[in-house]
Coordinates of N, CA, C and O in Angstrom, one line a residue:
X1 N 11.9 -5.2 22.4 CA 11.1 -6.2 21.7 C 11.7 -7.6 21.9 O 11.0 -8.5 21.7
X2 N 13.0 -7.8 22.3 CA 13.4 -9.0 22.3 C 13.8 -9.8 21.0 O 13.9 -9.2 19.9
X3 N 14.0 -10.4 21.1 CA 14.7 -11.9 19.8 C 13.1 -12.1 19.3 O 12.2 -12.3 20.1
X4 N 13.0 -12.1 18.5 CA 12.1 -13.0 17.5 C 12.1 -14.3 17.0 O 13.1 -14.2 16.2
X5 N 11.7 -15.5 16.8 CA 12.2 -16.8 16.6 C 12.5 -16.6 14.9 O 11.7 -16.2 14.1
X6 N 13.5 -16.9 14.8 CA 13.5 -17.3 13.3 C 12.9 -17.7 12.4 O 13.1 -17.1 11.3
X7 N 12.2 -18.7 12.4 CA 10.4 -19.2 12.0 C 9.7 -18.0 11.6 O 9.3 -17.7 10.5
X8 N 9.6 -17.4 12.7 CA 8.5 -16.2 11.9 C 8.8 -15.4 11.6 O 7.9 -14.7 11.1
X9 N 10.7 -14.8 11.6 CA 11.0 -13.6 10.8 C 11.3 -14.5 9.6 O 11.5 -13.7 8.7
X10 N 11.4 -15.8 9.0 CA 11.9 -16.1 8.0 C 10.3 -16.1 7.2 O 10.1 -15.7 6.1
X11 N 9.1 -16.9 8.4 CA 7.8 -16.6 7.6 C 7.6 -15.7 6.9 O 7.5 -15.8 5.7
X12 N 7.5 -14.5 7.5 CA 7.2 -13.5 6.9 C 8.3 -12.9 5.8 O 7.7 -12.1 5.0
X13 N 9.0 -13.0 5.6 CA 9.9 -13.1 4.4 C 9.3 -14.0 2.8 O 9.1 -13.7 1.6
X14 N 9.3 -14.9 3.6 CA 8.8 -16.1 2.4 C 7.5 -15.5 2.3 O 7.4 -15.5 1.1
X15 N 6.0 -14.9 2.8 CA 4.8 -14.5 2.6 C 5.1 -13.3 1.8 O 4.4 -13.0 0.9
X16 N 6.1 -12.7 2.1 CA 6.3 -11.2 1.4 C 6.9 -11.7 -0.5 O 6.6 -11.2 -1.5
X17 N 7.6 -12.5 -0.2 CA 8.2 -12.9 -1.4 C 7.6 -13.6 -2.4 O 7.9 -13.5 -3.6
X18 N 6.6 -14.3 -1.9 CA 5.5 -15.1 -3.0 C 4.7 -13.9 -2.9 O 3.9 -14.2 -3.7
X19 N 4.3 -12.8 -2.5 CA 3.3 -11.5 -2.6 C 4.5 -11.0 -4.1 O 4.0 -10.9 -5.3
X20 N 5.6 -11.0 -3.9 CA 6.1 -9.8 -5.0 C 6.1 -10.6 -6.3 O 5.5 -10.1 -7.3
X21 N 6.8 -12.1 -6.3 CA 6.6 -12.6 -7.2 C 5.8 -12.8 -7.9 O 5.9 -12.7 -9.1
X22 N 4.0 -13.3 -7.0 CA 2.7 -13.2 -8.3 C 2.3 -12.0 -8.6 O 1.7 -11.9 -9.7
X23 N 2.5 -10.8 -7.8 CA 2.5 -9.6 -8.5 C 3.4 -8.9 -9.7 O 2.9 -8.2 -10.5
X24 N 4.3 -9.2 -9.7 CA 5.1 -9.1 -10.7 C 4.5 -10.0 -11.7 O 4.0 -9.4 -12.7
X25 N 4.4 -11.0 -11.7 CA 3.5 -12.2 -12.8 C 2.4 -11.6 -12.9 O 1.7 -12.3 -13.7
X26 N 1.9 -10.6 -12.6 CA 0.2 -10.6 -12.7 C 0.7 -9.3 -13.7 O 0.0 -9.0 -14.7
X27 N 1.7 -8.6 -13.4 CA 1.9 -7.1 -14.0 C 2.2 -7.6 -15.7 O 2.1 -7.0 -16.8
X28 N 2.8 -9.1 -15.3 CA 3.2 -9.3 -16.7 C 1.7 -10.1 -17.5 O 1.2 -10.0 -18.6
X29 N 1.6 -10.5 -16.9 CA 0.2 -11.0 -17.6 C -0.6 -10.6 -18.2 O -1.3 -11.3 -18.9
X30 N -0.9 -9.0 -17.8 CA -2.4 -8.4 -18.1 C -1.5 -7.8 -19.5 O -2.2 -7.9 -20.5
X31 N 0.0 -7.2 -19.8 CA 0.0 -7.1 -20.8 C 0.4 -8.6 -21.8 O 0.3 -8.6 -23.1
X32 N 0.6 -9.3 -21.2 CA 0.8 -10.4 -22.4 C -0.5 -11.5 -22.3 O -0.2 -12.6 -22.8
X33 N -1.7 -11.6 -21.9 CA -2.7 -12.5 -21.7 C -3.6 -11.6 -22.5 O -4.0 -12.1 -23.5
X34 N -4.0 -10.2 -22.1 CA -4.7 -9.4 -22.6 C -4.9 -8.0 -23.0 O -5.7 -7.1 -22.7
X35 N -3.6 -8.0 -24.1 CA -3.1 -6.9 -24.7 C -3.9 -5.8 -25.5 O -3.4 -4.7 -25.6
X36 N -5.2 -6.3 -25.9 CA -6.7 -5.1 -26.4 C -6.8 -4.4 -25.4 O -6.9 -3.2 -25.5
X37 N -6.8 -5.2 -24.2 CA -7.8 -4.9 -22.9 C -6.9 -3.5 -22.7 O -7.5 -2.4 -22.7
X38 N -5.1 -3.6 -22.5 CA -4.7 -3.3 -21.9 C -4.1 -1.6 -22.9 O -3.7 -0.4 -22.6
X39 N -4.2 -2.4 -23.9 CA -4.0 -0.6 -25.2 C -5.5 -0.2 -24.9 O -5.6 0.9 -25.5
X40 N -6.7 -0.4 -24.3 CA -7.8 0.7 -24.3 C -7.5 0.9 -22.7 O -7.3 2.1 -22.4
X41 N -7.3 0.0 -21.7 CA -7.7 0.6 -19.9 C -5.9 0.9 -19.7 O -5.8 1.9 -18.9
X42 N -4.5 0.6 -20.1 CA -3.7 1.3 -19.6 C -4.1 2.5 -19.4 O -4.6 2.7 -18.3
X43 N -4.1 3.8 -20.3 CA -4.1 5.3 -19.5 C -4.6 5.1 -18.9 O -4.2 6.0 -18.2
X44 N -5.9 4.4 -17.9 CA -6.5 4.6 -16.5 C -5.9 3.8 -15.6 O -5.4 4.4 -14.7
X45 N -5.8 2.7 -15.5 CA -5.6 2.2 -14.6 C -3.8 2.1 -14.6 O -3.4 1.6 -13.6
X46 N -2.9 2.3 -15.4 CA -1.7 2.5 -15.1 C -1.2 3.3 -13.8 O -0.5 2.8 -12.9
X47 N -1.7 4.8 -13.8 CA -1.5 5.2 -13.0 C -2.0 4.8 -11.8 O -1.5 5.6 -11.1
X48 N -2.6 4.2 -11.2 CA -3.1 3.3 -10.0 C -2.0 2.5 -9.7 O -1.4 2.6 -8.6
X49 N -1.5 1.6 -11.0 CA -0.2 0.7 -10.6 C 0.7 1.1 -10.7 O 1.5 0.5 -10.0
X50 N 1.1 2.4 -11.5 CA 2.6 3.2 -10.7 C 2.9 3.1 -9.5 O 3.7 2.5 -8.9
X51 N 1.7 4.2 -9.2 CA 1.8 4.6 -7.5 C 1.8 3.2 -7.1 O 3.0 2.9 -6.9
X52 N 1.0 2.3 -6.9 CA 1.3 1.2 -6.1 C 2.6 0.7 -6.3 O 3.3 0.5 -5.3
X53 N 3.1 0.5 -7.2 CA 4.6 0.4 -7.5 C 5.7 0.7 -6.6 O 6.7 0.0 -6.3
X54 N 5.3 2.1 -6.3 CA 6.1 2.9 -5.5 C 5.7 2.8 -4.0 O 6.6 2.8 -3.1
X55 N 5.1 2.7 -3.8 CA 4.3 1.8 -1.9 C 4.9 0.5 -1.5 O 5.7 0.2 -0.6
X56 N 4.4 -0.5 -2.9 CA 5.9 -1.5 -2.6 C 6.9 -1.7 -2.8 O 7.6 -2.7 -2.7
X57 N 7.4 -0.4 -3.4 CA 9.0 -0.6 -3.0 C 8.9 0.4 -1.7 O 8.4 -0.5 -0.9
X58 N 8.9 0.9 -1.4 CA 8.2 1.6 0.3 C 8.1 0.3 1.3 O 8.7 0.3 2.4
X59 N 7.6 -0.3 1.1 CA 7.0 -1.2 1.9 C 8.3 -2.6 2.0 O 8.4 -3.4 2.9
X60 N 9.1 -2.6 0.9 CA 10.2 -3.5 0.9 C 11.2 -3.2 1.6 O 11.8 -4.0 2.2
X61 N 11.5 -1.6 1.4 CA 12.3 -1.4 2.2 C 12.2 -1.1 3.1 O 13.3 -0.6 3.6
X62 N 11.0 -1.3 4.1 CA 11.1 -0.6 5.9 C 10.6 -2.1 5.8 O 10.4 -2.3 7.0
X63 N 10.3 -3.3 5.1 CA 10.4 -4.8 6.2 C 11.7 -5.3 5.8 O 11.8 -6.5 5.9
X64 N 12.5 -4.7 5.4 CA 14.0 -5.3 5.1 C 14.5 -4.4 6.5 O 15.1 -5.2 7.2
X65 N 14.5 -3.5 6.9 CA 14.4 -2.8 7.7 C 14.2 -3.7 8.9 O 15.0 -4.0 9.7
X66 N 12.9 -3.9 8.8 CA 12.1 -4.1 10.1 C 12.5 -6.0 10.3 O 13.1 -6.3 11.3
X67 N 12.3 -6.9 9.4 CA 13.2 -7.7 9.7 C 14.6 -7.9 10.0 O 14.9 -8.7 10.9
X68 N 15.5 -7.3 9.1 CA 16.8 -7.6 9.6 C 17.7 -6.1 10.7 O 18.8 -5.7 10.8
X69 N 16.6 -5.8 11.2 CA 16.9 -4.5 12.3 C 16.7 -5.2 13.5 O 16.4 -4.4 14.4
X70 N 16.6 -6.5 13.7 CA 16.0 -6.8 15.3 C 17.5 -6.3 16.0 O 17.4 -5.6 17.0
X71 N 18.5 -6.6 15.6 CA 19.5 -6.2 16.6 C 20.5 -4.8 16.5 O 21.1 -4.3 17.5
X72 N 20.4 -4.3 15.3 CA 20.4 -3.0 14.5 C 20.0 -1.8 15.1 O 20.9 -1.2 15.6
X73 N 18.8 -1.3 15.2 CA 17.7 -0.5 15.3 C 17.5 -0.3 16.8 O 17.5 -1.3 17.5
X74 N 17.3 0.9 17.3 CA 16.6 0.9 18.8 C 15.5 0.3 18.7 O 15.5 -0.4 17.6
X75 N 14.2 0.0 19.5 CA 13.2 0.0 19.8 C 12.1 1.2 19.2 O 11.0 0.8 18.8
X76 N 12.3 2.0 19.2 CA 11.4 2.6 18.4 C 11.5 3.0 17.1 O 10.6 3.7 16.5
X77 N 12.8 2.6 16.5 CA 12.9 2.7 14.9 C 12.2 1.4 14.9 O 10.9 1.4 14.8
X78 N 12.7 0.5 15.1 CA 11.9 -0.6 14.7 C 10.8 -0.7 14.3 O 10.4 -0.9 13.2
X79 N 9.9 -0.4 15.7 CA 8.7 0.3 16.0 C 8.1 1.0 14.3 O 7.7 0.3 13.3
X80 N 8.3 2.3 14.3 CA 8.1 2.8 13.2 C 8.5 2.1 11.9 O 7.8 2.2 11.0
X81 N 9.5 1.4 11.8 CA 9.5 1.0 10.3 C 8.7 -0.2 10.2 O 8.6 -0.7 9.0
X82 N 7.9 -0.8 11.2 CA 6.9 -1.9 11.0 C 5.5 -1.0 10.9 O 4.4 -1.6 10.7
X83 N 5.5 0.4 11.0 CA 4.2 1.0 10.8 C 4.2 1.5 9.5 O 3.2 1.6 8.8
X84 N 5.4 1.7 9.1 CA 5.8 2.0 7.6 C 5.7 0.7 6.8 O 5.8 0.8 5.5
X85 N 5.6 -0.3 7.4 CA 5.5 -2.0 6.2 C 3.7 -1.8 6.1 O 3.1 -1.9 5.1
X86 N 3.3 -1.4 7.3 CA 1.7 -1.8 7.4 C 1.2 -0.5 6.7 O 0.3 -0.7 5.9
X87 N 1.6 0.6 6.7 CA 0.9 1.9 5.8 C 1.1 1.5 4.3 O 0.2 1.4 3.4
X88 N 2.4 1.3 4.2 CA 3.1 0.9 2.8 C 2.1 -0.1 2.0 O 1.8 0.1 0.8
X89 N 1.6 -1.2 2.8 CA 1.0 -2.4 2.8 C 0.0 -2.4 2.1 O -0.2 -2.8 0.9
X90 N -1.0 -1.4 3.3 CA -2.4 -0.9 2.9 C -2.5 0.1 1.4 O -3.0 -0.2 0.3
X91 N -1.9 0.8 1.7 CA -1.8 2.3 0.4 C -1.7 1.1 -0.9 O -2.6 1.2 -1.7
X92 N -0.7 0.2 -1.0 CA -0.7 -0.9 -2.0 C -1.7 -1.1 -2.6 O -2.2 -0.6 -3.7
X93 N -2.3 -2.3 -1.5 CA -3.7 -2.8 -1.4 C -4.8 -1.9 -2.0 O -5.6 -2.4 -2.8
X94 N -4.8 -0.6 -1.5 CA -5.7 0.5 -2.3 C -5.7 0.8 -3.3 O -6.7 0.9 -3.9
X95 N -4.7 1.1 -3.6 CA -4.4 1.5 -5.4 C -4.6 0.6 -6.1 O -4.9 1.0 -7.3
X96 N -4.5 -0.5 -6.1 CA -5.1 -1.6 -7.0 C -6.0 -1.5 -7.0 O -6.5 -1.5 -8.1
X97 N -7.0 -1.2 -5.5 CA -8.3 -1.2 -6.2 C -9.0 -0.5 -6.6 O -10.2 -0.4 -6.7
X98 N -7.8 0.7 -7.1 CA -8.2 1.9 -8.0 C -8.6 1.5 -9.4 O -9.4 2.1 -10.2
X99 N -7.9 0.4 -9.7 CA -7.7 -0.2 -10.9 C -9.0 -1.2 -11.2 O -9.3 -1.6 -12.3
X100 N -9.6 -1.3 -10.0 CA -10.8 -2.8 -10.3 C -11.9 -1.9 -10.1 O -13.0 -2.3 -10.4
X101 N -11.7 -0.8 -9.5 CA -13.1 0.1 -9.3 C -13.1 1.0 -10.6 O -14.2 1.6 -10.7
X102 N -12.3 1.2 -11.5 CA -12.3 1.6 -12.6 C -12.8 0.7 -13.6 O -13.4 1.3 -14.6
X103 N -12.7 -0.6 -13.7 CA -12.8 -1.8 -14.6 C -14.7 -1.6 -14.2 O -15.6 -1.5 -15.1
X104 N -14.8 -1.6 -12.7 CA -16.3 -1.5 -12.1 C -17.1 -0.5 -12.8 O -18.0 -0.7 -13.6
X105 N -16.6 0.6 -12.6 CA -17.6 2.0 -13.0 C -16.4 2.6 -14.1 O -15.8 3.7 -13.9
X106 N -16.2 2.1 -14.8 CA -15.5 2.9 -16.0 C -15.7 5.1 -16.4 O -16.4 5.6 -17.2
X107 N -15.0 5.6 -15.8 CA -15.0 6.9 -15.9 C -13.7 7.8 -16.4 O -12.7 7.2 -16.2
X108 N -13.5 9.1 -16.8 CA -12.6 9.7 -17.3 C -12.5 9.4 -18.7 O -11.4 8.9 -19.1
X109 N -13.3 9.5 -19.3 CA -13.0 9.6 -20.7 C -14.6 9.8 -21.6 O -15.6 9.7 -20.8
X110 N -14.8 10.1 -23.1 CA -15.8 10.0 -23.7 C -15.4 9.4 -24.7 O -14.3 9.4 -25.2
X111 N -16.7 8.4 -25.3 CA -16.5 7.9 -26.5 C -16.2 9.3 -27.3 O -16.4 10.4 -26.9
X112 N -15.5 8.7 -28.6 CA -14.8 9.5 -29.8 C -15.8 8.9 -30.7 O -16.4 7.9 -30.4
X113 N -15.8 9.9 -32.2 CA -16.7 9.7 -33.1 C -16.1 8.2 -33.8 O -17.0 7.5 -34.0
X114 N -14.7 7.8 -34.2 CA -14.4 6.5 -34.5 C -14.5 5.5 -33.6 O -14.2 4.5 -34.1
X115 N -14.9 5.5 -32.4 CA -15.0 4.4 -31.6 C -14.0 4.5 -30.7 O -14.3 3.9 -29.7
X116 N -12.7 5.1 -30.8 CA -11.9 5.2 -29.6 C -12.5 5.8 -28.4 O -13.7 5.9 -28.1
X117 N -11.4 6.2 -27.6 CA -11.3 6.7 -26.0 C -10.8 8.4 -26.7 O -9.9 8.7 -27.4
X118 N -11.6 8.8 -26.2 CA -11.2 10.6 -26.4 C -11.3 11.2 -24.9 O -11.5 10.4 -24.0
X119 N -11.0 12.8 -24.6 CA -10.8 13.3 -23.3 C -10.4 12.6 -22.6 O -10.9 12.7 -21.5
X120 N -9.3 11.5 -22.6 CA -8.7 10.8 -21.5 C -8.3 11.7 -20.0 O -7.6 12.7 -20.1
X121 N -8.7 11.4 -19.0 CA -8.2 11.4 -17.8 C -8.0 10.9 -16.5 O -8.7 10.8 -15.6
X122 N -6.2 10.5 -16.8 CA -6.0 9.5 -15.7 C -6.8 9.9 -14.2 O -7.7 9.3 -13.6
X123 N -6.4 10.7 -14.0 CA -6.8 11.3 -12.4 C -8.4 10.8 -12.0 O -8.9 10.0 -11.2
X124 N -8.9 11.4 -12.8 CA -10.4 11.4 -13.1 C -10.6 9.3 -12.9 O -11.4 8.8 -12.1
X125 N -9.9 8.8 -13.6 CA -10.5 7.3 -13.3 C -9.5 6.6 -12.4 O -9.4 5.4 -12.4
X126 N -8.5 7.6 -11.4 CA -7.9 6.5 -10.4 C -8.7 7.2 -9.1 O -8.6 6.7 -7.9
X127 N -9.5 8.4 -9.4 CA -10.5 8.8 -7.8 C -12.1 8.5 -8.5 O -13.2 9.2 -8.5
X128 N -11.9 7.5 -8.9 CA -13.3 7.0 -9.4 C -14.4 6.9 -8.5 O -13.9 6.4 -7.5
X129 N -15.4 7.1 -8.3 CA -16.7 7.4 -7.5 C -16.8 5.9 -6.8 O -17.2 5.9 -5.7
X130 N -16.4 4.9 -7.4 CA -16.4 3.4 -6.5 C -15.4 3.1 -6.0 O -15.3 2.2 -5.2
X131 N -14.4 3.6 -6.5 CA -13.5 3.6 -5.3 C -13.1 3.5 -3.8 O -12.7 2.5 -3.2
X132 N -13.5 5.0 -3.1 CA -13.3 4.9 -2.0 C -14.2 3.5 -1.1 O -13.9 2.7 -0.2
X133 N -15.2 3.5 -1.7 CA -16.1 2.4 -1.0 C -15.4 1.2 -1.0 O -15.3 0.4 0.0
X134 N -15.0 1.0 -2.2 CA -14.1 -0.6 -2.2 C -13.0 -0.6 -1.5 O -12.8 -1.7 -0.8
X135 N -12.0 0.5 -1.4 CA -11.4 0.7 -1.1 C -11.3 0.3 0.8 O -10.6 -0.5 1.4
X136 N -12.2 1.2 1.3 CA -12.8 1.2 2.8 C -13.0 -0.4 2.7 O -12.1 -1.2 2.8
X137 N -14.1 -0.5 2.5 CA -14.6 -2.2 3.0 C -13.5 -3.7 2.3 O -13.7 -4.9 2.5
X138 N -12.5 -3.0 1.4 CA -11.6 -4.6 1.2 C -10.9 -4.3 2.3 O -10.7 -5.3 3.0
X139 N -10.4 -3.4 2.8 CA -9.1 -2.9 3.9 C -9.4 -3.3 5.2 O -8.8 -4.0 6.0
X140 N -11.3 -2.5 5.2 CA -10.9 -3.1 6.8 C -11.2 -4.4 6.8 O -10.7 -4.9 7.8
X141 N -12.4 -5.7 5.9 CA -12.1 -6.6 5.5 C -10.9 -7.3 5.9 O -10.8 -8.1 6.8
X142 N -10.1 -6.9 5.0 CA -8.9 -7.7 5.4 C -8.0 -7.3 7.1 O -7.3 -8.1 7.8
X143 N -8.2 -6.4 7.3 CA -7.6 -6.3 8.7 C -8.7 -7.6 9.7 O -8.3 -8.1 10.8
X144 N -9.7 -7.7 9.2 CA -10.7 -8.7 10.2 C -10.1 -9.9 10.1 O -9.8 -10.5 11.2
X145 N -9.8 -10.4 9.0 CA -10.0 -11.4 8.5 C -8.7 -11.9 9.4 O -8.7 -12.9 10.1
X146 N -7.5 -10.7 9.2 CA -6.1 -11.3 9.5 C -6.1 -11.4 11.0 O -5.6 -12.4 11.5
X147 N -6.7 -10.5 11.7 CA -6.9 -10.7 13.3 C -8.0 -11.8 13.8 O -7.9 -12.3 15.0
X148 N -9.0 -12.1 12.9 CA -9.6 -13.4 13.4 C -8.6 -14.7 13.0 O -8.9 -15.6 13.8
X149 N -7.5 -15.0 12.1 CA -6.6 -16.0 12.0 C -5.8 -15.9 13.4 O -5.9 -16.8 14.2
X150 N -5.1 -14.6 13.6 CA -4.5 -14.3 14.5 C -4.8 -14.8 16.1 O -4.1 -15.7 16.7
X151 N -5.8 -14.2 16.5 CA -7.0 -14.9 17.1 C -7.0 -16.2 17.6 O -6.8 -16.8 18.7
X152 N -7.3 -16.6 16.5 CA -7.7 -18.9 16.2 C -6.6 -19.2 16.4 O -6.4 -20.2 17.1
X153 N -5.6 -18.5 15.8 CA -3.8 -19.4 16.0 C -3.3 -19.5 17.8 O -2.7 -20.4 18.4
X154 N -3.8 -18.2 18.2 CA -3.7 -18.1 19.6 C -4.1 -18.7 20.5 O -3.6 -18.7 21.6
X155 N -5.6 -19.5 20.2 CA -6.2 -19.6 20.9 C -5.9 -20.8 21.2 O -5.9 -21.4 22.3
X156 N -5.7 -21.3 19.5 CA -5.6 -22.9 19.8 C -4.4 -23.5 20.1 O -4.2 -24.8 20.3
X157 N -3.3 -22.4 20.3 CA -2.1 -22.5 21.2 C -2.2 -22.7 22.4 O -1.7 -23.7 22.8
X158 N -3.0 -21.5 23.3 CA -3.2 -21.9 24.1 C -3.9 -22.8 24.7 O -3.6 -23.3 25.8
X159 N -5.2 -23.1 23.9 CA -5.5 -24.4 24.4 C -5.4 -25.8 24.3 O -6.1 -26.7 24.7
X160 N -4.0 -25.8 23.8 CA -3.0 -27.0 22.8 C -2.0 -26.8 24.7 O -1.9 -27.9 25.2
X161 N -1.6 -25.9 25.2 CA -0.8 -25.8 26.1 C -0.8 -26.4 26.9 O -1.9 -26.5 27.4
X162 N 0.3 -27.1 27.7 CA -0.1 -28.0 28.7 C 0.4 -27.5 30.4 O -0.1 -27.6 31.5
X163 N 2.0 -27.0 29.8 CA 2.6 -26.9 30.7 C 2.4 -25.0 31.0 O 2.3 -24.1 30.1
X164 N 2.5 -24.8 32.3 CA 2.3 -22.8 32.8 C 3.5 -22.3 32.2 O 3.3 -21.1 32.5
X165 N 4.3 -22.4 31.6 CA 5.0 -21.7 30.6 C 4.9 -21.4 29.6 O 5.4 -20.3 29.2
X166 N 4.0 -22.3 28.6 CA 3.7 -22.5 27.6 C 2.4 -21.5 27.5 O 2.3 -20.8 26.5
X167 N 1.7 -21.5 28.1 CA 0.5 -20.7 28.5 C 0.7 -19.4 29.3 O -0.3 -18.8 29.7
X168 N 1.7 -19.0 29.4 CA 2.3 -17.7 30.3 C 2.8 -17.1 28.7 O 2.6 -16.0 28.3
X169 N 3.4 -18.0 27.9 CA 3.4 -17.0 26.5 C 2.5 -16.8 25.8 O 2.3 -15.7 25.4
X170 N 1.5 -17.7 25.4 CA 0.6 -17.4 24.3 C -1.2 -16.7 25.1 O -2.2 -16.6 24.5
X171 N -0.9 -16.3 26.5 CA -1.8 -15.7 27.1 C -1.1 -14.0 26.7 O -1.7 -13.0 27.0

């Protein structure tokens, strides 16, 4: 794989870090912004954010890995622990939206004769029927979205290039 410029292993550091930090802020918010909300939908959508929980810390540690392994690591650990940041990544990304496809199609439970939540079942509202759908089209959505940046950044590199060096890399 070669040296990586420092720029973009430090980029990607700093994108991963403002990711943990407003997630962490968002974990804290939903109980302190909207605490009704969160004593009736915790038992469903908690377990959605456990497991995601556990994906990114999964996912922290194979790009701690994967960035500070450039001189560390053969070539094919590397390899693999950058497929372990992007599985880690995705599985994240999905479980959350176990949580908004649950908020969507509310299931696993029956009204109770007082008005509460009776027959609670986590399971039941983290494989919610709207799920997989959201799930499928935000994912590959976002894989589009990131290869058409990817894409444009490239292109307009290359066509920014003046000198056959500069265009022997970004071709």
């Amino acid at each position: 794989f070669g040296n990586i410029p420092a720029v973009k292993q430090n980029f990607t550091a700093v994108i991963f870090a403002i990711g943990a930090v407003s997630g962490t802020a968002l974990s804290f918010e939903l109980g302190l912004l909207w605490p009704r909300f969160m004593a009736t939908a915790g038992p469903f959508i908690g377990t959605a954010f456990a497991l995601e929980g556990y994906a990114f810390f999964i996912e922290a540690i194979f790009l701690g890995l994967y960035l500070y392994g450039w001189e560390r690591l053969s070539s094919r650990v590397h390899w693999l622990c950058g497929w372990a940041v992007a599985i880690s990544g995705a599985l994240s990304g999905i479980l959350v939206l176990s949580a908004n496809a649950w908020m969507q199609d509310p299931v696993g439970f029956r009204p109770g004769p007082d008005g509460q939540l009776a027959d609670i079942e986590p399971w039941v509202a983290l494989l919610n029927p709207a799920w997989p759908l959201m799930a499928l089209h935000s994912t590959l959505s976002t894989y589009q979205a990131v290869g058409f940046a990817a894409a444009g950044t490239y292109a307009w590199a290359l066509w920014r290039a003046s000198r056959p060096d500069r265009q022997r890399y970004h071709r």
